[in-house]
Each structure stands twice: as structure tokens, then as C-alpha cells.
Short mmCIF file of C-alpha atoms and ligand atoms in Angstrom, two decimals:
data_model
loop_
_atom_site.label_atom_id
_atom_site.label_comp_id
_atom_site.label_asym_id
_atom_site.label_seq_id
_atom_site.Cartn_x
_atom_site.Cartn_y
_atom_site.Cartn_z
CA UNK B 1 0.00 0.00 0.00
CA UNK B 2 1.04 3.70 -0.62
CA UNK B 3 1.93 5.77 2.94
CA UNK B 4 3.73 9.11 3.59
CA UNK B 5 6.82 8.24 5.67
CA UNK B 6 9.40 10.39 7.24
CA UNK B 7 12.63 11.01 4.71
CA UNK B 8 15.13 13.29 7.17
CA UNK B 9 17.61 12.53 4.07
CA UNK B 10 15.43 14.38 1.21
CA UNK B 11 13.16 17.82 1.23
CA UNK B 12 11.00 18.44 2.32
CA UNK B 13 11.52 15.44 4.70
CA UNK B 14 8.81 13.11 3.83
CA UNK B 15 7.46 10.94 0.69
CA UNK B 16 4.98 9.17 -0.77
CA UNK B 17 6.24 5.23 -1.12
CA UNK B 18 5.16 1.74 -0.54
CA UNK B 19 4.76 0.23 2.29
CA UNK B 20 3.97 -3.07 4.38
CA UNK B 21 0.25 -3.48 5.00
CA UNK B 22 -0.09 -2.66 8.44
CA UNK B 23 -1.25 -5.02 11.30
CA UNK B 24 -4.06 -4.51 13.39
CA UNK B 25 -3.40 -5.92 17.21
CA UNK B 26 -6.39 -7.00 19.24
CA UNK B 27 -7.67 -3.93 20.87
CA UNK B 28 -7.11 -2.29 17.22
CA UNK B 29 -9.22 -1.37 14.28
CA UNK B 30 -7.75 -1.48 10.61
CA UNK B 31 -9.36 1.75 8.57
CA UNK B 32 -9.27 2.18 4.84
CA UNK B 33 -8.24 5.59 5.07
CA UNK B 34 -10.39 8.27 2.81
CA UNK B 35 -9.02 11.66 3.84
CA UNK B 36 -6.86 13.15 6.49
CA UNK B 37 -6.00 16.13 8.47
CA UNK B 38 -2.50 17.66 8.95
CA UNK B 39 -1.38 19.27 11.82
CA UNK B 40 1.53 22.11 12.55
CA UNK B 41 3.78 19.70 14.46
CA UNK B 42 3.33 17.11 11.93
CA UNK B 43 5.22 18.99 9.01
CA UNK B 44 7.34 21.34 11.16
CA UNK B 45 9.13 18.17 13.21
CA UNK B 46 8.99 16.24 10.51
CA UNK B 47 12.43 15.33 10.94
CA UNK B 48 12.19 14.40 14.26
CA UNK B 49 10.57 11.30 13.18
CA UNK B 50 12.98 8.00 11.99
CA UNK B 51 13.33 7.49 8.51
CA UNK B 52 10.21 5.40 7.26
CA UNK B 53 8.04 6.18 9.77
CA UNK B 54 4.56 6.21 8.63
CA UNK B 55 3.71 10.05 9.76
CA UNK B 56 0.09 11.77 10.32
CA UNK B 57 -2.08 11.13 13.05
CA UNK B 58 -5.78 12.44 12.02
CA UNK B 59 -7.45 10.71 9.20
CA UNK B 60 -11.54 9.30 8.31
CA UNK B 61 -12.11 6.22 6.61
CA UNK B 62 -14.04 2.64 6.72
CA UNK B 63 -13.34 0.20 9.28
CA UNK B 64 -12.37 -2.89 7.13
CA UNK B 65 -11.36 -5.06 10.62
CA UNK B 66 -13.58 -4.75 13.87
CA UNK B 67 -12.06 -5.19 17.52
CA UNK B 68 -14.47 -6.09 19.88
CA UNK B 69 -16.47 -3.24 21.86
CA UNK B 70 -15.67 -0.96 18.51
CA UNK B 71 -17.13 0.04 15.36
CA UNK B 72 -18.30 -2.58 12.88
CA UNK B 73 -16.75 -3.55 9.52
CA UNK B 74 -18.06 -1.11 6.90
CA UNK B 75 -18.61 1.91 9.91
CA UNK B 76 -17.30 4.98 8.58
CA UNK B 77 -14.70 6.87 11.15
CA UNK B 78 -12.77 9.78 12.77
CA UNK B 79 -9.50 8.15 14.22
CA UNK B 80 -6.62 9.79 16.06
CA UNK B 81 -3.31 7.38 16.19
CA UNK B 82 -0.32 7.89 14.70
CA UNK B 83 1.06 6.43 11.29
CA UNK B 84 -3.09 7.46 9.72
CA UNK B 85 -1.13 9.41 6.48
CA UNK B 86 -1.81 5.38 4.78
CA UNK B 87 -4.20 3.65 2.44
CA UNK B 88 -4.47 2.13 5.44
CA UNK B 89 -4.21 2.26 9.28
CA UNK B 90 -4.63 0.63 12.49
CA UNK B 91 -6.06 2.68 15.54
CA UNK B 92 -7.07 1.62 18.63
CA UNK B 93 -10.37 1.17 19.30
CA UNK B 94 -10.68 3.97 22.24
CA UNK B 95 -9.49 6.46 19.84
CA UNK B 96 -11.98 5.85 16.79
CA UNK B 97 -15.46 7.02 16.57
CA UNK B 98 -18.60 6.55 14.16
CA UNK B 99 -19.51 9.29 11.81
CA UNK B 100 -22.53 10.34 9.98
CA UNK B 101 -23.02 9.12 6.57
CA UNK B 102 -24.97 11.73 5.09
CA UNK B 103 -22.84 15.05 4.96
CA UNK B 104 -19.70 16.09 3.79
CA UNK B 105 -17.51 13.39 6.03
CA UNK B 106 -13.99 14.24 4.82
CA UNK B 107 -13.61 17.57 6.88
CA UNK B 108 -13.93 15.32 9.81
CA UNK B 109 -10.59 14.22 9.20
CA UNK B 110 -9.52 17.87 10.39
CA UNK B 111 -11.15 17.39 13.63
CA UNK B 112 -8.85 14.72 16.08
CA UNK B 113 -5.76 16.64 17.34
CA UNK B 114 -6.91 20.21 17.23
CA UNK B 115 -10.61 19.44 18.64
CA UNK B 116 -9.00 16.94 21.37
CA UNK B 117 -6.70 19.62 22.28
CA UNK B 118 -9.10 22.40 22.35
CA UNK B 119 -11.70 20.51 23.74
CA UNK B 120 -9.44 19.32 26.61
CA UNK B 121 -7.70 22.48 27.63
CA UNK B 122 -10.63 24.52 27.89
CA UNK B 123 -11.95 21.67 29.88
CA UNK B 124 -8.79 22.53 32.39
CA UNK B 125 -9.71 25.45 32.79
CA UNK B 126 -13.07 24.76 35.06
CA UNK B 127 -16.23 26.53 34.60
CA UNK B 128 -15.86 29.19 31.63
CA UNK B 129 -19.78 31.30 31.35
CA UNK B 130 -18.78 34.82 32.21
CA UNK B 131 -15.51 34.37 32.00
CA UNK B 132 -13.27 36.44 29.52
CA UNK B 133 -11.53 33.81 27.61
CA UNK B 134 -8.17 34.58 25.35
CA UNK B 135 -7.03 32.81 22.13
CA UNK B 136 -3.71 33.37 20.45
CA UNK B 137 -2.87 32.00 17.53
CA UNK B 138 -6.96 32.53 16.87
CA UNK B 139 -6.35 32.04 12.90
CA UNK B 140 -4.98 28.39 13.29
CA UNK B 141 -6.32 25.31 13.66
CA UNK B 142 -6.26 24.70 17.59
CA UNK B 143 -7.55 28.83 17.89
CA UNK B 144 -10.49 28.56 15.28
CA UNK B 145 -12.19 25.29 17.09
CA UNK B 146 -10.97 26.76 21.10
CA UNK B 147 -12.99 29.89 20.18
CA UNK B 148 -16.00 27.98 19.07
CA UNK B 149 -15.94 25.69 22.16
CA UNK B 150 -15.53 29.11 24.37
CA UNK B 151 -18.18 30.73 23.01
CA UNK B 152 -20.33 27.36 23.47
CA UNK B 153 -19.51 27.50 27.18
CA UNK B 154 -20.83 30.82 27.75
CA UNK B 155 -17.32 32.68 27.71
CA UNK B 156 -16.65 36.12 26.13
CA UNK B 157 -14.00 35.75 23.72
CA UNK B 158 -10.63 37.90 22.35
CA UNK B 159 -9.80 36.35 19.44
CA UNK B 160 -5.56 37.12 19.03
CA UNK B 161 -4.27 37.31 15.80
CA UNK B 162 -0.91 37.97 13.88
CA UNK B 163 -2.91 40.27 10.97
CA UNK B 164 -6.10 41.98 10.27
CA UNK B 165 -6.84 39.34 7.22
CA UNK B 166 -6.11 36.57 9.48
CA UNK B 167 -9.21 37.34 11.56
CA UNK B 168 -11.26 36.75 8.54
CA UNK B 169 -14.34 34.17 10.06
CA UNK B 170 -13.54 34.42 13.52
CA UNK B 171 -16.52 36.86 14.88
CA UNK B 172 -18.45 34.20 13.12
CA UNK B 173 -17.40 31.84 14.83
CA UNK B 174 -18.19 33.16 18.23
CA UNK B 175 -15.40 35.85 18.42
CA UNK B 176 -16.51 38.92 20.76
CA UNK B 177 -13.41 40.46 20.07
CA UNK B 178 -10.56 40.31 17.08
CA UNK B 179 -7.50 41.75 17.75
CA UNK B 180 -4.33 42.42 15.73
CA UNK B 181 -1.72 41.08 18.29
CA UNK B 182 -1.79 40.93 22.32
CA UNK B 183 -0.92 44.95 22.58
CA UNK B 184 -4.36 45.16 21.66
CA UNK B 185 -5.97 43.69 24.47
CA UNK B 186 -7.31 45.71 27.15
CA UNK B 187 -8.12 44.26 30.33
CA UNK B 188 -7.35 41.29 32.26
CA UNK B 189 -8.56 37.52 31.09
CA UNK B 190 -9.59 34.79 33.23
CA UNK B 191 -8.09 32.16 30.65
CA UNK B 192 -5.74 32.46 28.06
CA UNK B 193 -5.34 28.92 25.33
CA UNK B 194 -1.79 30.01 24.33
CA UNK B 195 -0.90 28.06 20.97
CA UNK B 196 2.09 30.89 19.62
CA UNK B 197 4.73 30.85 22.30
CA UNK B 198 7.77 33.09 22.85
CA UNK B 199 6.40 36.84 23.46
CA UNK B 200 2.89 35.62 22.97
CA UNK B 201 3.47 33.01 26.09
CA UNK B 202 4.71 36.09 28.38
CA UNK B 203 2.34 38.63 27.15
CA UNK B 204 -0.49 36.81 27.85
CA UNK B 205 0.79 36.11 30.85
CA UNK B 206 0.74 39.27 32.35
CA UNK B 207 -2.91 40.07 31.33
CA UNK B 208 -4.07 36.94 33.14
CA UNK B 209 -6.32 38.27 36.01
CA UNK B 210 -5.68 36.60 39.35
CA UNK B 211 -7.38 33.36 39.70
CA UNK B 212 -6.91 32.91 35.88
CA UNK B 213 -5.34 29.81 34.02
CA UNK B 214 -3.21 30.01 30.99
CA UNK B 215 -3.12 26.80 28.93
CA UNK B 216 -0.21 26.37 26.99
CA UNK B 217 -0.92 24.56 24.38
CA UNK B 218 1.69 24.70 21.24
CA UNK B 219 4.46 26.99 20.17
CA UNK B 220 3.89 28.14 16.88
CA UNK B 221 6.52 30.64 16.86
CA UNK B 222 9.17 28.44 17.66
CA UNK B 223 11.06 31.49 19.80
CA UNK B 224 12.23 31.32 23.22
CA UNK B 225 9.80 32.98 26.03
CA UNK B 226 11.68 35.12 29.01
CA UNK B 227 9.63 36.18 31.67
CA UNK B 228 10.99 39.34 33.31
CA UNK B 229 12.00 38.55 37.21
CA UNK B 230 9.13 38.44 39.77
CA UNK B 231 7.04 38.35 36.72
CA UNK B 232 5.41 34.97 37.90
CA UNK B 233 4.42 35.48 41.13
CA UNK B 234 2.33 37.95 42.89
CA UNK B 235 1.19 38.77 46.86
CA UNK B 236 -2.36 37.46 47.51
CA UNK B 237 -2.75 37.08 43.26
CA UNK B 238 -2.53 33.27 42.31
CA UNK B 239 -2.71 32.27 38.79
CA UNK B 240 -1.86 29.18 37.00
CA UNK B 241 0.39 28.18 33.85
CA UNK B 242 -0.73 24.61 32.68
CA UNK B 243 0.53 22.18 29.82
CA UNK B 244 -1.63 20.86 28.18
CA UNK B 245 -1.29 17.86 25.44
CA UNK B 246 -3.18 14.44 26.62
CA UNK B 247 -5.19 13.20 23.87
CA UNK B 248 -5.17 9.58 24.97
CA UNK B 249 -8.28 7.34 25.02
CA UNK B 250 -10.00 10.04 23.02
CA UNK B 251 -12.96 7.90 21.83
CA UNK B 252 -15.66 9.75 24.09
CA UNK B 253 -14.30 13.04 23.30
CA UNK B 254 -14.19 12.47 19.63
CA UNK B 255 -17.98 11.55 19.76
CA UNK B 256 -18.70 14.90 21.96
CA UNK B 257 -17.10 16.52 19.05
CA UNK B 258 -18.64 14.73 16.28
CA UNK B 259 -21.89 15.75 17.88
CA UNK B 260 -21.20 19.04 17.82
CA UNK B 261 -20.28 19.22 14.01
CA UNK B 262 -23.65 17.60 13.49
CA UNK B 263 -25.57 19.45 15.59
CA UNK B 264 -24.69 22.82 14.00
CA UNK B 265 -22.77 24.03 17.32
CA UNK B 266 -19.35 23.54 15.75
CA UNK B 267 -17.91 24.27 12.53
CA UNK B 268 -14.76 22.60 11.47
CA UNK B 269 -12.15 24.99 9.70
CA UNK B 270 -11.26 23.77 6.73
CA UNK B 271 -8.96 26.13 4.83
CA UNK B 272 -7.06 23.98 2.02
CA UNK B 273 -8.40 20.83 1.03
CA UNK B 274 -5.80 18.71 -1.85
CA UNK B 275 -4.75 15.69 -2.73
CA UNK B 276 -2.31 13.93 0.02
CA UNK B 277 0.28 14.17 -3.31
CA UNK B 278 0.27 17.72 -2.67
CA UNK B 279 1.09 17.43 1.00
CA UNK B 280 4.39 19.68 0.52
CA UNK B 281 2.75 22.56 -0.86
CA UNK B 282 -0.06 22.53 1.55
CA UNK B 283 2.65 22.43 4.61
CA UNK B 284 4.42 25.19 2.57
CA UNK B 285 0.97 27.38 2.91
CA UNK B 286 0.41 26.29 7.19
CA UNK B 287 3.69 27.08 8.24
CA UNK B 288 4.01 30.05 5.99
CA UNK B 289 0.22 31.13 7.99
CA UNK B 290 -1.41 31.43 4.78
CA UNK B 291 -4.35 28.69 5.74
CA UNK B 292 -7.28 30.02 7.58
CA UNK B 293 -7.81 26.45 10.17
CA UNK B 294 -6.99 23.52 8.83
CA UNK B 295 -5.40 21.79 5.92
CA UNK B 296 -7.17 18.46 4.82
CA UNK B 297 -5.71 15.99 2.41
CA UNK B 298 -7.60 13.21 0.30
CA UNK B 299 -6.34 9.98 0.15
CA UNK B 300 -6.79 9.62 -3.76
N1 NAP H 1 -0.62 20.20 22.99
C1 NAP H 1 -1.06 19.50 21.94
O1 NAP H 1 -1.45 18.35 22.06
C2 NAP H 1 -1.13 20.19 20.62
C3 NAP H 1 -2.12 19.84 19.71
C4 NAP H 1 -2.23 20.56 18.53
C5 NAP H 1 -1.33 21.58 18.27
N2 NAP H 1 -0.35 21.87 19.15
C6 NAP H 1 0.60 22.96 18.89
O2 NAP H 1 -0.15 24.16 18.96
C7 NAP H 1 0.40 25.12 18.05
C8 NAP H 1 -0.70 25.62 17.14
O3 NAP H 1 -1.20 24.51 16.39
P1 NAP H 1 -2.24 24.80 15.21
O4 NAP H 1 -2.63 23.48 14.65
O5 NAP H 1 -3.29 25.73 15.67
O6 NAP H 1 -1.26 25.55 14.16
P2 NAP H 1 -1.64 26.54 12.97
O7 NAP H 1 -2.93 26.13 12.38
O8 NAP H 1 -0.45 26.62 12.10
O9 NAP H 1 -1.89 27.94 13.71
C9 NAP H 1 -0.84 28.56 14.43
C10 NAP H 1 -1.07 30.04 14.45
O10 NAP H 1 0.00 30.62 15.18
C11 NAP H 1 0.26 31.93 14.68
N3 NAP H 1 1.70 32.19 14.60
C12 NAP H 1 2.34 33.19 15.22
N4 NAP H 1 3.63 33.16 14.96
C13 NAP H 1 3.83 32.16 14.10
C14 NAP H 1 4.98 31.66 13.44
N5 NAP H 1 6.21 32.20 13.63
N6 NAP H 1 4.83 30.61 12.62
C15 NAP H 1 3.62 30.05 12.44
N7 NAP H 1 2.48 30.48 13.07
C16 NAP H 1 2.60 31.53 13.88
C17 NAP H 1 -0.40 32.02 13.31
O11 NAP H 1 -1.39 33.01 13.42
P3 NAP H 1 -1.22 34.44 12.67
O12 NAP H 1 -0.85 34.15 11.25
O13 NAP H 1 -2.59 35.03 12.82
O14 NAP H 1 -0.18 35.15 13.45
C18 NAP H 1 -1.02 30.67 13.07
O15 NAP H 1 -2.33 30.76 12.52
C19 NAP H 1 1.55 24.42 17.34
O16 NAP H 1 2.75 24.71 18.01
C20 NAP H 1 1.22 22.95 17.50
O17 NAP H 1 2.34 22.12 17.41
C21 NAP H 1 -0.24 21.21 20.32
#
């Protein structure tokens, strides 16, 4: 079968090749991949992966083998597990759930990391109605679904992004506020999702109101972060700074998710959709910020 695999010795670092058909283990599902999602870490640490490596992690198909307790032969799928860039691909069956036929399925595929992680983190961060909730990074992936899910808990939301066309969708989305970079914020927030890093990590930082939580969730900028001295503490002012990143055993959350998409209440942000043969160009446009969400590949 055909699978992207990591290349460290060629550019962009990956390829399309043969591989071995993949074997599904007993608590595992084998998918006959349609379509799949790629995420920012994927393609900029690609070559942190050893050479062959089947890469991706995000991907919709048919189940073609059934584990017990899982989906049934012919269900169609979301699935989060890593080596899904394949014709085909085992998951486990925690981290798979069903999908509705009728609809445009493939943009599901965009869903499993960035919804997990959204999802999760905001989760973190306790109760959020009332609260003033903070998103940098807002035009991404992991920003455009953590707004929607914000807004959905009853939070007001800042929307953070790096350019005034790069807020394009996001008041739609449930945006109170869209704001050209974090100078623009006025006001403390009770939780920040922090997906940029470097300045964005300690600028957000200091607008966090006491009692507030910032998540940090990626590091998109790939620059170091120095907090000024004392800047971390404060007399009678606790706030937290949490990691955030577990997306194990994600079957229950996937199906929250899935609901969501289906029930109107979330939209997934597709913003370049190509064939998986065109999976340099399309990690050329993410890590260059020229997508708006997500880029999703089909597995033609
Ligand atoms: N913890 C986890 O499990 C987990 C899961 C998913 C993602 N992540 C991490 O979270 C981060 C965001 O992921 P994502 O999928 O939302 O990525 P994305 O779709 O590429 O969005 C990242 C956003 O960061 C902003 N940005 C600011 N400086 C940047 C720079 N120098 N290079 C690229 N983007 C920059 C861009 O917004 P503007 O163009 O508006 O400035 C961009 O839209 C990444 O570091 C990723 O690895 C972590």
C-alpha cells in the first residue's frame, strides 16, 4: 500500500512510497483511510521522526477489521493514532469514533488533534460562562475550534491574531473580540489557550487576572519565552500556567465533538483541502500562515 513516511535525508523530509500493510493488534481497528487532516507539528518536526516512519495522526475512513467493543466492519470513522497518512491504518479502538453518513464526512478528518486539544484544555480550565476567555494564535487550527468551544460555554472571547486578514471568520465563529496582536488587548482575562509561544506566552501572561489559568498549548513561533524577574508570582494574586497535550483514550471526546459538528454548534475549519500528493505545498501554505484552520488531504 502507498503511505507518507518520514525522509530526514530528502526535502521536504517526507514521501509518498510503498509500504507493508499494516497489522491490526487486538484492541485495534484497521481503517481504509479516505481523507486526512495535517497538523503544525506534523510537518514542522517532521524530521524528528525516523526514517520510514509512517507520519500523520488524524485521518476518516471505513473500518475494514472490527475489535471487539468498537465500530463494525463497513462503519465509517474519525481516528486519532499515529502512522493514519496510509491507504491504510490501524487505531485503537478507544481512539476511533462513528460518523454520519450523510454530509460532507472528509472535513472530519480535520477534527482529532486540534478538537482533542481544544476541547481538553478549555476543559482545564473549570467553569468558563462569564468568564473572559483569550485565544492566540486565533487564525490556526487549535484557535479557530478553542474559540467555538468558548463561546459554546458561555465565555466572552478575544480572538488574538498575527494580521487583520487573518481574523477573517472568527466573529463568526463566536469571536466577541478580534484583535491584531496581544498589545491590543485591554483588560485582564480569566483564561488564556496560548498556541504561539515566545512573546505571545509572556504577554499573555501578564494580562491573566488573578485566579486565571493560561493553557499552553503549542508553540507556533518556535522562539524562546523570558519572563521578566518576579514576573510569575504575585502577593495574595494566584494564577496558573498549565501544559496541556493528553489526547489519549479520546474515543468519548471524539464523539462529543462529532456531535457538535452535526448538531450545528461547531464548525470545522477547513482552509485547504488537496490531494495527500500535494502534502508539501499545503505544509508550505500552514507554516508560511497562509491557511485560515486547517489543511485536509484526500487519500486519492
Ligand atoms: N498540545 C497539543 O497536544 C497540541 C495539539 C495541537 C497543536 N499543538 C501545537 O499548537 C500550536 C498551534 O497549532 P495549530 O494546529 O493551531 O497551528 P496553525 O494552524 O499553524 O496555527 C498557528 C497560528 O500561530 C500563529 N503564529 C504566530 N507566529 C507564528 C509563526 N512564527 N509561525 C507560524 N504560526 C505563527 C499564526 O497566526 P497568525 O498568522 O494570525 O499570526 C497561526 O495561525 C503548534 O505549536 C502545535 O504544534 C499542540
Amino acid at each position: 500500500m502507498r503511505a507518507i513516511v518520514a525522509a530526514p535525508d530528502v526535502e521536504p523530509g517526507h514521501r509518498l512510497t510503498d509500504v507493508p500493510e499494516p497489522e491490526p493488534g487486538p484492541d485495534e481497528v484497521l481503517v481504509e483511510v479516505e481523507h486526512v487532516g495535517v497538523n503544525h507539528g506534523e510537518v514542522r518536526h517532521v524530521r524528528a521522526w525516523p526514517a520510514g516512519t509512517v507520519l500523520g495522526h488524524d485521518a476518516v475512513g471505513r473500518v475494514v477489521r472490527a475489535a471487539d467493543g468498537g465500530p463494525r466492519v463497513g462503519d465509517r470513522v474519525v481516528a486519532l493514532g499515529v502512522g493514519a497518512w496510509a491507504q491504510r491504518a490501524v487505531f485503537r479502538s478507544d481512539a476511533v469514533a462513528t460518523v454520519p453518513p450523510e454530509g460532507d464526512v472528509a472535513r472530519f478528518a480535520a477534527l482529532p488533534t486540534v478538537g482533542l486539544t481544544a476541547l481538553r484544555a478549555l476543559r482545564d480550565a473549570g467553569p468558563l460562562s462569564g468568564r473572559r476567555v483569550l485565544v492566540t494564535g486565533a487564525s490556526g487550527g487549535v484557535g479557530r475550534i478553542a474559540v467555538q468551544l468558548a463561546r459554546a460555554g458561555g465565555a466572552r472571547v478575544v480572538a488574538v491574531v498575527g494580521a487583520a486578514g487573518r481574523g477573517a471568520g472568527l466573529a463568526e465563529l463566536g469571536a466577541d473580540e478580534v484583535v491584531v496582536g496581544l498589545g491590543s488587548v485591554a483588560g485582564p482575562v480569566d483564561v488564556v489557550v496560548e498556541t504561539v509561544g515566545g512573546a505571545h506566552l509572556v504577554d499573555a501572561w501578564r494580562l491573566l487576572a488573578p485566579g486565571g489559568t493560561l493553557l499552553s498549548v503549542g508553540w507556533a513561533s518556535g522562539e524562546p519565552a523570558t519572563f521578566p524577574v518576579n514576573s510569575t508570582f504575585a502577593p495574595g494574586a494566584s494564577r496558573s500556567l498549565r501544559s496541556v497535550g493528553d489526547v489519549s483514550a479520546p474515543a468519548a471526546d471524539l464523539a462529543d465533538l462529532v456531535a457538535r459538528v452535526r448538531a450545528g454548534a461547531l464548525e470545522i475549519p477547513v482552509g485547504w483541502r488537496g490531494s495527500w500528493r500535494r502534502l508539501d505545498e499545503a505544509a508550505t501554505a500552514l507554516l508560511g500562515r497562509r491557511v485560515a484552520g486547517k489543511v485536509l488531504l484526500d487519500v486519492d
